[in-house]
XYZ file of C-alpha atoms in Angstrom:
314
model
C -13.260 6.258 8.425
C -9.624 7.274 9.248
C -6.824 8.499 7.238
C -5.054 5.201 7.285
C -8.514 3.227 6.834
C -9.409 5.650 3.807
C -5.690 5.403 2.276
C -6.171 1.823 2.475
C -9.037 1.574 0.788
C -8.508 1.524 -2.718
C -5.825 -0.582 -2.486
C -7.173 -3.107 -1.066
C -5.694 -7.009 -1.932
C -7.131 -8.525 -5.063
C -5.409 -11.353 -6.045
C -2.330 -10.137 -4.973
C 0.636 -12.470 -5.181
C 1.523 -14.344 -1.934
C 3.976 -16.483 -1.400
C 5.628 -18.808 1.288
C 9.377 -19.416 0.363
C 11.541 -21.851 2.205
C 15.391 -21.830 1.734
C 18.319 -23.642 2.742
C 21.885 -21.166 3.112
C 23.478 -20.288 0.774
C 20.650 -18.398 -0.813
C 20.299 -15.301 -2.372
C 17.056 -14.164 -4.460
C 16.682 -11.017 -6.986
C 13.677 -9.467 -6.524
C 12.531 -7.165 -10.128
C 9.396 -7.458 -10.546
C 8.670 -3.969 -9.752
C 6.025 -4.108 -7.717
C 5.044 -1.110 -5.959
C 4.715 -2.171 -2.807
C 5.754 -5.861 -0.914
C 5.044 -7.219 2.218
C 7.321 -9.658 3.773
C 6.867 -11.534 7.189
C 9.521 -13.540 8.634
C 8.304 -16.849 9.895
C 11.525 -19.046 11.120
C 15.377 -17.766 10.519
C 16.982 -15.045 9.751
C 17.336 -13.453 5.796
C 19.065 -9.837 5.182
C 16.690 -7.357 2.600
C 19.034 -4.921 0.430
C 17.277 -2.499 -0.835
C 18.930 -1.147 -4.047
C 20.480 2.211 -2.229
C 21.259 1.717 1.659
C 22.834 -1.015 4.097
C 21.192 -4.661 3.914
C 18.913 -5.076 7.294
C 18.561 -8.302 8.852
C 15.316 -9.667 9.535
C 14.526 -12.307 12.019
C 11.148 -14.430 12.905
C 8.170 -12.248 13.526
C 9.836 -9.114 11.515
C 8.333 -7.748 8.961
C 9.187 -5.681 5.971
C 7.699 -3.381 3.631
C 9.660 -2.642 0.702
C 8.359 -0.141 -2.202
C 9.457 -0.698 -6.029
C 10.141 -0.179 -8.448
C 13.362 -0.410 -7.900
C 14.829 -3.950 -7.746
C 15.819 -5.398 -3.904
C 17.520 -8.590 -2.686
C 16.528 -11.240 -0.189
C 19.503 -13.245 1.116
C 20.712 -15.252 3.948
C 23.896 -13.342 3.638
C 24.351 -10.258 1.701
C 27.608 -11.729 0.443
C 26.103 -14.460 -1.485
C 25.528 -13.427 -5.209
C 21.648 -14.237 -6.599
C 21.096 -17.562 -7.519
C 17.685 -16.584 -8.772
C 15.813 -13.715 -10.256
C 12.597 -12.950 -9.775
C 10.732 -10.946 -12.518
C 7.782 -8.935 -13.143
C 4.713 -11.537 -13.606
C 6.550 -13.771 -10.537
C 8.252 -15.277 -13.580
C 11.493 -16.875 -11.808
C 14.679 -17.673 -13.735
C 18.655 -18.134 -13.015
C 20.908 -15.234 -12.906
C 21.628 -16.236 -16.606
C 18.059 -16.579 -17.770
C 17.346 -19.880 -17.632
C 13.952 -20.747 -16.378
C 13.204 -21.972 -12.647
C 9.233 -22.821 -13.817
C 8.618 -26.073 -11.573
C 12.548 -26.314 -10.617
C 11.539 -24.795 -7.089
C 7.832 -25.645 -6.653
C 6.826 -26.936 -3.540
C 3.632 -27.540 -3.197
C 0.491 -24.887 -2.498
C 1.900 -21.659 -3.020
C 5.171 -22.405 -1.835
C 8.568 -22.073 -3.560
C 12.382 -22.892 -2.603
C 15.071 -25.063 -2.333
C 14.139 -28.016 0.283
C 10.467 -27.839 2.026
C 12.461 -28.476 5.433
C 14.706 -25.297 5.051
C 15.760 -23.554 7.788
C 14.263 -20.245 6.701
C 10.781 -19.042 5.824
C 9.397 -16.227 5.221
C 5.426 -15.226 3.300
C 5.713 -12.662 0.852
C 2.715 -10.469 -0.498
C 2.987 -8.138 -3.430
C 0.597 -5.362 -4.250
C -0.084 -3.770 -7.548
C -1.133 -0.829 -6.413
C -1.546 2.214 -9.208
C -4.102 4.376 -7.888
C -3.690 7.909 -6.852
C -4.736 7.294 -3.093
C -2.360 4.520 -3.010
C 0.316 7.537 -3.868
C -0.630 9.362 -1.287
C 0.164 6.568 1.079
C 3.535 5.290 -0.960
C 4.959 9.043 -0.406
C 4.667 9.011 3.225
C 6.607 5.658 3.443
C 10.431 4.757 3.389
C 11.764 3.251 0.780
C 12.403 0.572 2.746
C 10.555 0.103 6.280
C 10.880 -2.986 9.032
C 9.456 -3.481 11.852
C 10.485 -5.936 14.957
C 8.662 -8.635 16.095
C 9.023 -7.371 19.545
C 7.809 -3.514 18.336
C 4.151 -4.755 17.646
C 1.463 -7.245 18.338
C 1.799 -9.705 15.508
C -0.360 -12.579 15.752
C -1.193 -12.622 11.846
C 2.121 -14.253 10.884
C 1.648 -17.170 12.250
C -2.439 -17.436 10.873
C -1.130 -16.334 7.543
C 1.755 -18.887 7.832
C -1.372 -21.633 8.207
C -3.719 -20.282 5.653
C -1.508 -19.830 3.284
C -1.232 -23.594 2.388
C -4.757 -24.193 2.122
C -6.674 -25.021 -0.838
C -10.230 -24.692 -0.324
C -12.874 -22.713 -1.959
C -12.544 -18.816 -1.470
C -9.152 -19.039 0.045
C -7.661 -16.488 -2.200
C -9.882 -13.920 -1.023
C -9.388 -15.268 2.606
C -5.292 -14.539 1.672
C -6.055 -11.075 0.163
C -7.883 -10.039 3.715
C -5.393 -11.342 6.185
C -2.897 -9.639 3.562
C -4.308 -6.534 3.825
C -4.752 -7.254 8.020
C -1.246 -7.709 8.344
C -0.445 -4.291 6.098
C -2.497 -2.118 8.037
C -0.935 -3.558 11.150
C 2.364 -3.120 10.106
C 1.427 0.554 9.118
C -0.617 1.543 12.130
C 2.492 0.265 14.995
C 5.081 1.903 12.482
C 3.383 5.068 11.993
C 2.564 4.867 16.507
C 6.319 4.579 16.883
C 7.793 8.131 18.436
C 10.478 9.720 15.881
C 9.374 8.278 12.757
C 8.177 11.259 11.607
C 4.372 10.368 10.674
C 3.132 12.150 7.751
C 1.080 15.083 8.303
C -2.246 13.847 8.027
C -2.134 10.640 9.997
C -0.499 12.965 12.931
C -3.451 15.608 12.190
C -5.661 12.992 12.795
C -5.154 12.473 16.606
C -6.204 16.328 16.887
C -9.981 17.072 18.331
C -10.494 20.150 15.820
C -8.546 19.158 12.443
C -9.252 15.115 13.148
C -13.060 15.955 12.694
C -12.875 18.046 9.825
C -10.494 15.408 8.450
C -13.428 12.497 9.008
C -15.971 14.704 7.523
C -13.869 15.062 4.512
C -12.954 11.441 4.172
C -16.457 9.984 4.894
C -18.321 12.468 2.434
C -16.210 13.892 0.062
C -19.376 13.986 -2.290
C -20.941 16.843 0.412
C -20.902 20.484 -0.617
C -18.150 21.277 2.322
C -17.285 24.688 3.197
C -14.793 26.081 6.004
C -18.086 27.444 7.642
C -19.626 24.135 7.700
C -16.386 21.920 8.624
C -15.723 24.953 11.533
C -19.358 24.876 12.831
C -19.165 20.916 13.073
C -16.035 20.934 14.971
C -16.904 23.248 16.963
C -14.757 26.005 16.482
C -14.676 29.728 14.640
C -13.695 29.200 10.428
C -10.676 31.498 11.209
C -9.667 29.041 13.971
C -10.205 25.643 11.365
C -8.272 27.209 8.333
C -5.389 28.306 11.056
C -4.767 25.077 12.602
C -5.616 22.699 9.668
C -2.849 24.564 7.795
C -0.349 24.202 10.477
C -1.185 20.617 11.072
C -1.850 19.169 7.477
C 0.623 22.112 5.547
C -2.621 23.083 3.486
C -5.538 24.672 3.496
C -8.475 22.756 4.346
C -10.277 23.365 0.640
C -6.831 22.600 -0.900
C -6.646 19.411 1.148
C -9.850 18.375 -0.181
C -9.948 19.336 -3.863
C -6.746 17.201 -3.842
C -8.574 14.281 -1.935
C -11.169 14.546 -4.642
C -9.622 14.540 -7.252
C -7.770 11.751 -6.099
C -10.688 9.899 -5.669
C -11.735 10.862 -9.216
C -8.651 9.421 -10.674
C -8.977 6.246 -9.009
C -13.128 5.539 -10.293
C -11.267 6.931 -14.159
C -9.316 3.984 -13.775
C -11.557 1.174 -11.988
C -14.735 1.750 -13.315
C -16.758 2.489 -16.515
C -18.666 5.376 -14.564
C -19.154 8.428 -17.159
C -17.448 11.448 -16.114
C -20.924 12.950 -14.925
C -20.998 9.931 -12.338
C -17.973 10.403 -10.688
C -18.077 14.589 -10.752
C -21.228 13.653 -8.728
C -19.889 10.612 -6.601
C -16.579 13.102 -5.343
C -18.851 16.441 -5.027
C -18.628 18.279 -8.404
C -21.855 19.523 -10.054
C -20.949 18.543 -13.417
C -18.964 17.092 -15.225
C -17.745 20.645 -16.605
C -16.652 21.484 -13.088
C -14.796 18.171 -12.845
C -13.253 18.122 -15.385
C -12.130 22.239 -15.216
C -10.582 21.071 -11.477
C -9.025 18.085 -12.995
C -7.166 20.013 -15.770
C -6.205 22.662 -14.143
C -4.349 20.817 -11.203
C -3.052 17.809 -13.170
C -2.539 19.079 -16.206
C -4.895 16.843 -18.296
C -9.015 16.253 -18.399
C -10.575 13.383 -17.057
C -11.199 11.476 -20.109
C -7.120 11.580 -21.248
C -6.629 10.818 -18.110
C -8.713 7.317 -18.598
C -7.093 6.872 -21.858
C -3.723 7.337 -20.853
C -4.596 4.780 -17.850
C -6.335 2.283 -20.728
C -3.168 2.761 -22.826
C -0.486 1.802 -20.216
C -2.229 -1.375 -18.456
């Protein structure tokens, strides 16, 4: 598994929101639904995204956009045009005054707008991702990232643009794949793209030494790893590992994965029942005890107020 691949894994598309939305100029939509991460694929015309700091961009068919919340954003065929709808958290849709747009705009099978023959459309997917992995992967983005249709291969808009109508049996987990398809995609030819600046441990990952150690890591963080051990399997002295892991990644290799442990331990706190013995075994603790001294001592809190807080604020 590789960095991206185990980023990606937790948060992973279930049920997510998706959307196709046709609109007819002038348009303008407020987006607050705080989200923490939307995907949006132009299909046919042009529509500007504002993010809530910077310049409006324009996107035109086969772009596509990934925005990260919470903050609020706009979607517009002009930037000029003030909202003429607001969308809130829950997808509930009203006026700029309040008044509700339940039905007003419905289209048919997820699809929303102003006239089904508009001249733009565009599918939007919305993640609710809260896991600590999924952190990891939010920091190393922009607040606001697009890519052009002529920077990558992008032959999922226009199957997502079909599926996305259907209504037959298991088509929302059909969605939540190609969804998650079109994410990684996105990711993978933004992250390939010289001068963006890839976070440390995607670029680490194209290294013989540090890329191994990194896999090892990632495929077995339950293993009792030691520098020795990582060093020996890729095939160079322990001295050698901890140097150039640190200079790639910008931390030790034991530092890199207590923190990708404990990560891991956050996310099983908050998606499944599994007593803290379970996971301190499933992310390559001993004991509870040992989890939960690790836990507390880099985030502040044990395991099981961890889970509570997490109960308390969903």
């Amino acid at each position: 598994m590789d960095a991206l691949a185990s980023l990606l894994d937790g948060p992973r598309a279930r049920g997510a929101f998706f959307m196709r939305s046709i609109m007819t100029p002038p348009w303008s939509l407020r987006v607050q639904d705080r989200a923490p991460l939307t995907l949006v694929a132009m299909v046919r015309g042009d529509a500007w995204v504002a993010p809530g700091t910077g310049a409006p961009v324009l996107l035109r068919p086969g772009d596509a956009a990934v925005i990260l919340g919470p903050e609020p954003y706009t979607m517009a065929g002009d930037p000029a045009t003030p909202p003429r709808a607001v969308i809130h958290p829950g997808q509930r849709c009203t006026t700029p005054e309040g008044e509700p747009l339940t039905g007003v705009m419905d289209l048919g099978v997820r699809t929303w707008g102003d006239s089904p023959d508009g001249p733009v459309m565009m599918l939007t997917g919305t993640y609710q991702m809260r896991g600590e992995i999924s952190g990891r992967l939010l920091a190393a983005l922009p607040g606001l990232l697009v890519l052009a249709g002529d920077a990558w291969d992008g032959p999922l808009i226009p199957l997502l643009a079909a599926e996305i109508v259907k209504d037959e049996p298991g088509q929302e987990a059909v969605l939540d794949r190609l969804l998650d398809l079109l994410l990684i995609a996105v990711l993978r030819a933004w992250f390939a793209r010289a001068g963006i600046g890839a976070p440390a441990w995607y670029r680490a990952y194209g290294d013989p030494v540090v890329g191994r150690a990194l896999r090892f890591m990632h495929n077995a963080p339950e293993h009792p790893w030691t520098v020795a051990e990582l060093a020996a399997r890729a095939g160079v002295s322990r001295a050698a590992l901890a140097r150039r892991f640190t200079g790639l990644v910008g931390e030790p290799p034991m530092a890199y994965l207590t923190g990708w442990r404990l990560d891991l331990a956050a996310d099983l706190l908050r998606e499944t029942d599994a007593t803290v013995e379970a996971v301190a075994r499933r992310v390559g603790y001993g004991s509870s005890f040992a989890l939960s001294t690790a836990f507390k001592r880099v985030r502040g809190i044990s395991p099981r107020d961890h889970r509570a807080a997490v109960a308390a604020s969903e």
